[in-house]
PDB file of C-alpha atoms in Angstrom:
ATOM      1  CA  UNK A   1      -0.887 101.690  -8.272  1.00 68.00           C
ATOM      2  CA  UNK A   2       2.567 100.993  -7.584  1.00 85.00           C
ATOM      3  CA  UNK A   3       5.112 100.919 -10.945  1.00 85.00           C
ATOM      4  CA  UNK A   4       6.953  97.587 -11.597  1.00 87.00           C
ATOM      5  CA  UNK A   5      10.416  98.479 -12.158  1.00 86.00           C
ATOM      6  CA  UNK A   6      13.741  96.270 -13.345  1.00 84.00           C
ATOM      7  CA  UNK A   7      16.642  97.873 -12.474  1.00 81.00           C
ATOM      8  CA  UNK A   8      20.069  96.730 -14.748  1.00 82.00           C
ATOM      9  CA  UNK A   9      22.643  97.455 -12.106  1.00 76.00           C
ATOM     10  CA  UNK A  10      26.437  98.204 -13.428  1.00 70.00           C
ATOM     11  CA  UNK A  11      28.629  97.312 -10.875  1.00 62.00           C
ATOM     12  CA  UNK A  12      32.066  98.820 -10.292  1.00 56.00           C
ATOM     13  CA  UNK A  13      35.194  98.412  -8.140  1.00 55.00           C
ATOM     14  CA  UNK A  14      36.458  95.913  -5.613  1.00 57.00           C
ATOM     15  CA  UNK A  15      34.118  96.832  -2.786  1.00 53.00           C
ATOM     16  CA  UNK A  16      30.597  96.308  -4.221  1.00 52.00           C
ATOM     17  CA  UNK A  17      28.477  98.626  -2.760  1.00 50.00           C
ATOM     18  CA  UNK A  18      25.598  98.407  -4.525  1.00 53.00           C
ATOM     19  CA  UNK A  19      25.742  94.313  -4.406  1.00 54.00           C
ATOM     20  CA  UNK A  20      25.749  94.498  -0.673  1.00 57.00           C
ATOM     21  CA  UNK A  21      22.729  96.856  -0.990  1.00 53.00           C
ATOM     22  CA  UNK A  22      20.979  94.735  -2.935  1.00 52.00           C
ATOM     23  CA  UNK A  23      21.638  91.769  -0.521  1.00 53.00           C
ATOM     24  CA  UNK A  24      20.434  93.759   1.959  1.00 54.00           C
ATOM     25  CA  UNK A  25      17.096  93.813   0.321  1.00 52.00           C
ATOM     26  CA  UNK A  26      17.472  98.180   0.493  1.00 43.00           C
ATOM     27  CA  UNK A  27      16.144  97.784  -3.000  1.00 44.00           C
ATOM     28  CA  UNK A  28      13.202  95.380  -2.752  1.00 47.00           C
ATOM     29  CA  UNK A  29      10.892  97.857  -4.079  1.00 46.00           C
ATOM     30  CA  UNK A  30      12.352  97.056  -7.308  1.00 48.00           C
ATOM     31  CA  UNK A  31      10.195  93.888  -9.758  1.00 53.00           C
ATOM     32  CA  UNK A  32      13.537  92.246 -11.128  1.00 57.00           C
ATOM     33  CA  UNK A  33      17.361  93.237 -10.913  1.00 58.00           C
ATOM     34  CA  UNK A  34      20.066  92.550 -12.715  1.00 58.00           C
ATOM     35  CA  UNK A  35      23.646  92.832 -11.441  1.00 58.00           C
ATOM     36  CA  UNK A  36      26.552  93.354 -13.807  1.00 52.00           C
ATOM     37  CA  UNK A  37      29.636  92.847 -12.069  1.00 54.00           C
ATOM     38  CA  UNK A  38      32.414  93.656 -14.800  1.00 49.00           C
ATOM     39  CA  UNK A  39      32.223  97.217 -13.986  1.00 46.00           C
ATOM     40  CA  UNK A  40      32.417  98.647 -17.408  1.00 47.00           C
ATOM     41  CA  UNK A  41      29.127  98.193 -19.119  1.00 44.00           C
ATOM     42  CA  UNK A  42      30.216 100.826 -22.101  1.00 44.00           C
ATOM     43  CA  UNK A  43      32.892  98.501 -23.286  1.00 47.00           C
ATOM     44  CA  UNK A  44      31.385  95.463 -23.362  1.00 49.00           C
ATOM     45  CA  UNK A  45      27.465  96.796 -23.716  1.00 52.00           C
ATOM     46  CA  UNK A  46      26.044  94.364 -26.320  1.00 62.00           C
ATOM     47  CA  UNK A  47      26.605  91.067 -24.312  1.00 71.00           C
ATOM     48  CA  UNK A  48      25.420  92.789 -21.000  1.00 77.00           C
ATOM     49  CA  UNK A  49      22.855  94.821 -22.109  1.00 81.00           C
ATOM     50  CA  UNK A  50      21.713  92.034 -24.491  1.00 85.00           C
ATOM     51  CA  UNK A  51      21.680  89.359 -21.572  1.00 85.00           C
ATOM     52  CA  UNK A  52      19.946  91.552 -19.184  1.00 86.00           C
ATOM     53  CA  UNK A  53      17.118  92.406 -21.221  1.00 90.00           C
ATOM     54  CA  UNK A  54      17.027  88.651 -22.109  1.00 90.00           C
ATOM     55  CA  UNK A  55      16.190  88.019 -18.511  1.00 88.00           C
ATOM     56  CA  UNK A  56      13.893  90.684 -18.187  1.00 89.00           C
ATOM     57  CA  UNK A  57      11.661  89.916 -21.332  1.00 92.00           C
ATOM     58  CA  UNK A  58      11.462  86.349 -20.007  1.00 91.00           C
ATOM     59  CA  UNK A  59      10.490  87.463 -16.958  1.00 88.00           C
ATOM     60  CA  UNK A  60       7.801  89.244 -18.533  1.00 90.00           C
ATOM     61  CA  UNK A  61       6.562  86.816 -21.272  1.00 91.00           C
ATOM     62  CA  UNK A  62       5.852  84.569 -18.028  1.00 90.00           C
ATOM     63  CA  UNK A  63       3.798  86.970 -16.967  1.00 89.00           C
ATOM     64  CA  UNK A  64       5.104  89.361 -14.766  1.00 85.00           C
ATOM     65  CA  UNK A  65       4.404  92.277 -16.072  1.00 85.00           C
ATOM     66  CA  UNK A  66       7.047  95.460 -16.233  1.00 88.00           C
ATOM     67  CA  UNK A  67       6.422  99.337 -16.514  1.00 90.00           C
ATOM     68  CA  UNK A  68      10.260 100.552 -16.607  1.00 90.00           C
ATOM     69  CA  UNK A  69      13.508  99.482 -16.592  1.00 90.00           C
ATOM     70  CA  UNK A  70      16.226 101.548 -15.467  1.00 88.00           C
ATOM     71  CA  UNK A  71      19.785 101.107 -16.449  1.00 85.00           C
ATOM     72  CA  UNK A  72      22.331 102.237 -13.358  1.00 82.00           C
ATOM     73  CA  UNK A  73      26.180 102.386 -15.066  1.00 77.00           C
ATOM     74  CA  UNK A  74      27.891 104.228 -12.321  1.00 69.00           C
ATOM     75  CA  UNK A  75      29.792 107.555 -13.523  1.00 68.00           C
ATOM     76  CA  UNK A  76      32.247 105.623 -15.579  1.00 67.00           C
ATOM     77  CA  UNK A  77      30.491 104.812 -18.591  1.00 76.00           C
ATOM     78  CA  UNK A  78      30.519 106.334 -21.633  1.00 81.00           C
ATOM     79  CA  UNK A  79      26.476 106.893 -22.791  1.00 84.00           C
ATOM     80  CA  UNK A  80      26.786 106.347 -26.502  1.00 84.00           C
ATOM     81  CA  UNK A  81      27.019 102.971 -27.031  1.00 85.00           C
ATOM     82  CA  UNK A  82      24.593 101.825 -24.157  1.00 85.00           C
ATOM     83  CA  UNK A  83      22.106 103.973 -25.926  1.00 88.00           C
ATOM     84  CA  UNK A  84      22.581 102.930 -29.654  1.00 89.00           C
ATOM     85  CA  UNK A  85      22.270  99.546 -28.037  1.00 88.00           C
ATOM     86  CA  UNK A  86      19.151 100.097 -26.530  1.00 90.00           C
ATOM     87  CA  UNK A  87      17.912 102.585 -30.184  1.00 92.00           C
ATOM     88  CA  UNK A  88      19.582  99.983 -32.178  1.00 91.00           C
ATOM     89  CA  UNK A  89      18.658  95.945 -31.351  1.00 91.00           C
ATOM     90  CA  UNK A  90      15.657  95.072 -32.625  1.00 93.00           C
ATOM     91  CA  UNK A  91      14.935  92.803 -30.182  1.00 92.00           C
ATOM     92  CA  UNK A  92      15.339  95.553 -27.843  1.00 93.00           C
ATOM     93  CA  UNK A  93      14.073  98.425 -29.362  1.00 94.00           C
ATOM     94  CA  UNK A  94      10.621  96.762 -29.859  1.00 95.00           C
ATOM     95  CA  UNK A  95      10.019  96.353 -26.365  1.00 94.00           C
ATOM     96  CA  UNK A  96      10.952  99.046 -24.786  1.00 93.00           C
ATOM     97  CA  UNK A  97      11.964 103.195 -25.497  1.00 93.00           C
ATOM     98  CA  UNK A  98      14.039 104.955 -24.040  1.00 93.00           C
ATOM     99  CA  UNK A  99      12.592 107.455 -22.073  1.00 93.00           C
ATOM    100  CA  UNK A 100      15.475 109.769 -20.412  1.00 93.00           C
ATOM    101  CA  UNK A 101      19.167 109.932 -19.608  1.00 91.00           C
ATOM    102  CA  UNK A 102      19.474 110.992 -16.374  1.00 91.00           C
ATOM    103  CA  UNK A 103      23.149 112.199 -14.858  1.00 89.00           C
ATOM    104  CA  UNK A 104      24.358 112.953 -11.500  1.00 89.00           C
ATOM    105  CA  UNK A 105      26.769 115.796 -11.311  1.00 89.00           C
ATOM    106  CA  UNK A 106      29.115 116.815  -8.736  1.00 89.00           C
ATOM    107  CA  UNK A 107      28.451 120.077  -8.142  1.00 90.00           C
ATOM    108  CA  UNK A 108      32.256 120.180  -6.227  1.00 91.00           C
ATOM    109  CA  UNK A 109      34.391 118.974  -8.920  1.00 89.00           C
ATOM    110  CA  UNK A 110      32.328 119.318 -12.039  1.00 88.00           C
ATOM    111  CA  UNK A 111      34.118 123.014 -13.345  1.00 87.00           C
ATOM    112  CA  UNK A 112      37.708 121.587 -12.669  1.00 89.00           C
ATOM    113  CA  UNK A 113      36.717 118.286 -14.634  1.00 86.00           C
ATOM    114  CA  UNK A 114      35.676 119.925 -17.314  1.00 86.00           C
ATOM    115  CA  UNK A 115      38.587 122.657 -17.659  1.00 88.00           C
ATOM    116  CA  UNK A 116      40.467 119.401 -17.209  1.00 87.00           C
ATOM    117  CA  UNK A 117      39.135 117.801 -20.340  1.00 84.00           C
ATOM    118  CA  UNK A 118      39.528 121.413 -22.428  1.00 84.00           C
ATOM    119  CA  UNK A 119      42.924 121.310 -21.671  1.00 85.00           C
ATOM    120  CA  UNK A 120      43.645 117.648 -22.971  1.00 83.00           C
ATOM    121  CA  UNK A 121      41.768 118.625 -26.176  1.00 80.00           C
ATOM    122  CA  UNK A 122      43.773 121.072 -26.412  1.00 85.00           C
ATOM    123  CA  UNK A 123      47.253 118.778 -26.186  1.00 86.00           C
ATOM    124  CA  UNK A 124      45.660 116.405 -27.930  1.00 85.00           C
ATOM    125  CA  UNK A 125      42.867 117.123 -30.155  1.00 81.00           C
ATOM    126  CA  UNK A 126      41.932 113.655 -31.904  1.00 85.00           C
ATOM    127  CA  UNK A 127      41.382 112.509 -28.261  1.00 80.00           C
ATOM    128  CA  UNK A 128      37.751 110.997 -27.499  1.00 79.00           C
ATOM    129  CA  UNK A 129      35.605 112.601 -25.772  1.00 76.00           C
ATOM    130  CA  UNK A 130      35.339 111.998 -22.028  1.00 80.00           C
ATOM    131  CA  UNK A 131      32.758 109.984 -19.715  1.00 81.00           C
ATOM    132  CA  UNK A 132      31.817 113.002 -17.579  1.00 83.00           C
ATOM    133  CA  UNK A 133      31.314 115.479 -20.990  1.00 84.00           C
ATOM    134  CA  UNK A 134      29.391 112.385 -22.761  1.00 86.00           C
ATOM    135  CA  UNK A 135      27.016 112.034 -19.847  1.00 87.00           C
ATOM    136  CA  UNK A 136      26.537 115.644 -19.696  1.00 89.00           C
ATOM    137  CA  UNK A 137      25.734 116.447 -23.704  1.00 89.00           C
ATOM    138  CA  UNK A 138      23.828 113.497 -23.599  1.00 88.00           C
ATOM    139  CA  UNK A 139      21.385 113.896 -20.415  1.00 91.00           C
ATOM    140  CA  UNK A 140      18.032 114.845 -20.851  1.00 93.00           C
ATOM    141  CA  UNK A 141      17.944 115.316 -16.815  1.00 94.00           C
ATOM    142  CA  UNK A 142      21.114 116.732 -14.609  1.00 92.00           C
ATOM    143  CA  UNK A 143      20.858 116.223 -11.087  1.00 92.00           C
ATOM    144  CA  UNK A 144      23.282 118.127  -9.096  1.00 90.00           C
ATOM    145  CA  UNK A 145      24.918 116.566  -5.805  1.00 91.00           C
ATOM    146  CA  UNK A 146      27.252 118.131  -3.338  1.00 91.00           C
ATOM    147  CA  UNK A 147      25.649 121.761  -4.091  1.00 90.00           C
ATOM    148  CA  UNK A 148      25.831 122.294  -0.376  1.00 90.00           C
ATOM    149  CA  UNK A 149      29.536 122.600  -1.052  1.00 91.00           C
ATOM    150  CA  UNK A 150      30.117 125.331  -3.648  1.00 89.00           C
ATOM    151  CA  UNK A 151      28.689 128.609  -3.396  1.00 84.00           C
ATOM    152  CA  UNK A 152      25.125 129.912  -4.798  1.00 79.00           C
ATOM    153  CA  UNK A 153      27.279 131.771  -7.586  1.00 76.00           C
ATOM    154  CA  UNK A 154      28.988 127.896  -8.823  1.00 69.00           C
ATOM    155  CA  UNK A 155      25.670 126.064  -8.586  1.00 62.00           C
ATOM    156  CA  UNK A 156      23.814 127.977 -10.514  1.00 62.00           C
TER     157      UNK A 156
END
């Protein structure tokens, strides 16, 4: 059988891309989405998160039943507090688990963002810690993109 999926969609930017897809019905497979359209779903997770799961448990205590939910937040935001939202309200965290972080890398300009972010820790080391290196130590799955434009030697 098919899965029934929500997908929590984190949009970001002035052109939205993923709206228009959405429009377009390019994502129809998917049971139930939810658009966020403040682009930064890190910084003001709890009243996002918290009213897009409302609509998705109501969606399913009227019967529609759910086997996933995927959260999209583009490459901006920080993992940490989406998931101690999702480990840490109870309403939440009785309904669903969290089964993976996923991350998309760019295989291009992943090594000079990162020797980026060693060198600001260096200047200045009571800095937070970056998007791209929170995504990273916090992914259970990398997926590498762009490998077709770095040697074998880089991608590997």
């Amino acid at each position: 059988r098919e899965l029934k999926i929500a997908v929590i969609e984190n949009e970001f930017g002035e052109v939205p891309i993923d709206n228009e897809l959405l429009a377009q019905n390019k994502l129809a497979a998917a049971e139930q989405v939810v658009v966020m359209d403040n682009g930064c779903m890190c910084c003001s997770v709890r009243g996002d998160i918290l009213g897009a799961f409302t609509s998705i448990i109501d969606a399913v205590d009227s019967g529609n039943g759910l086997d996933a939910v995927i959260i999209e937040t583009t490459g901006m935001a920080d993992p940490v507090p989406i998931v101690r939202t999702l480990l840490q309200t109870p309403v939440i965290a009785s309904r669903f688990a969290l089964a993976g972080v996923v991350t998309l890398v760019d295989a291009k300009n992943i090594l000079r963002r990162l020797q980026e972010l060693d060198e600001e820790q260096e200047d200045d080391p009571d800095a937070p810690p970056d998007e791209a290196f929170q995504q990273l130590m916090f992914a259970d799955t990398i997926i590498l993109n762009k490998i077709d434009l770095v040697g074998s030697a880089v991608a590997l």
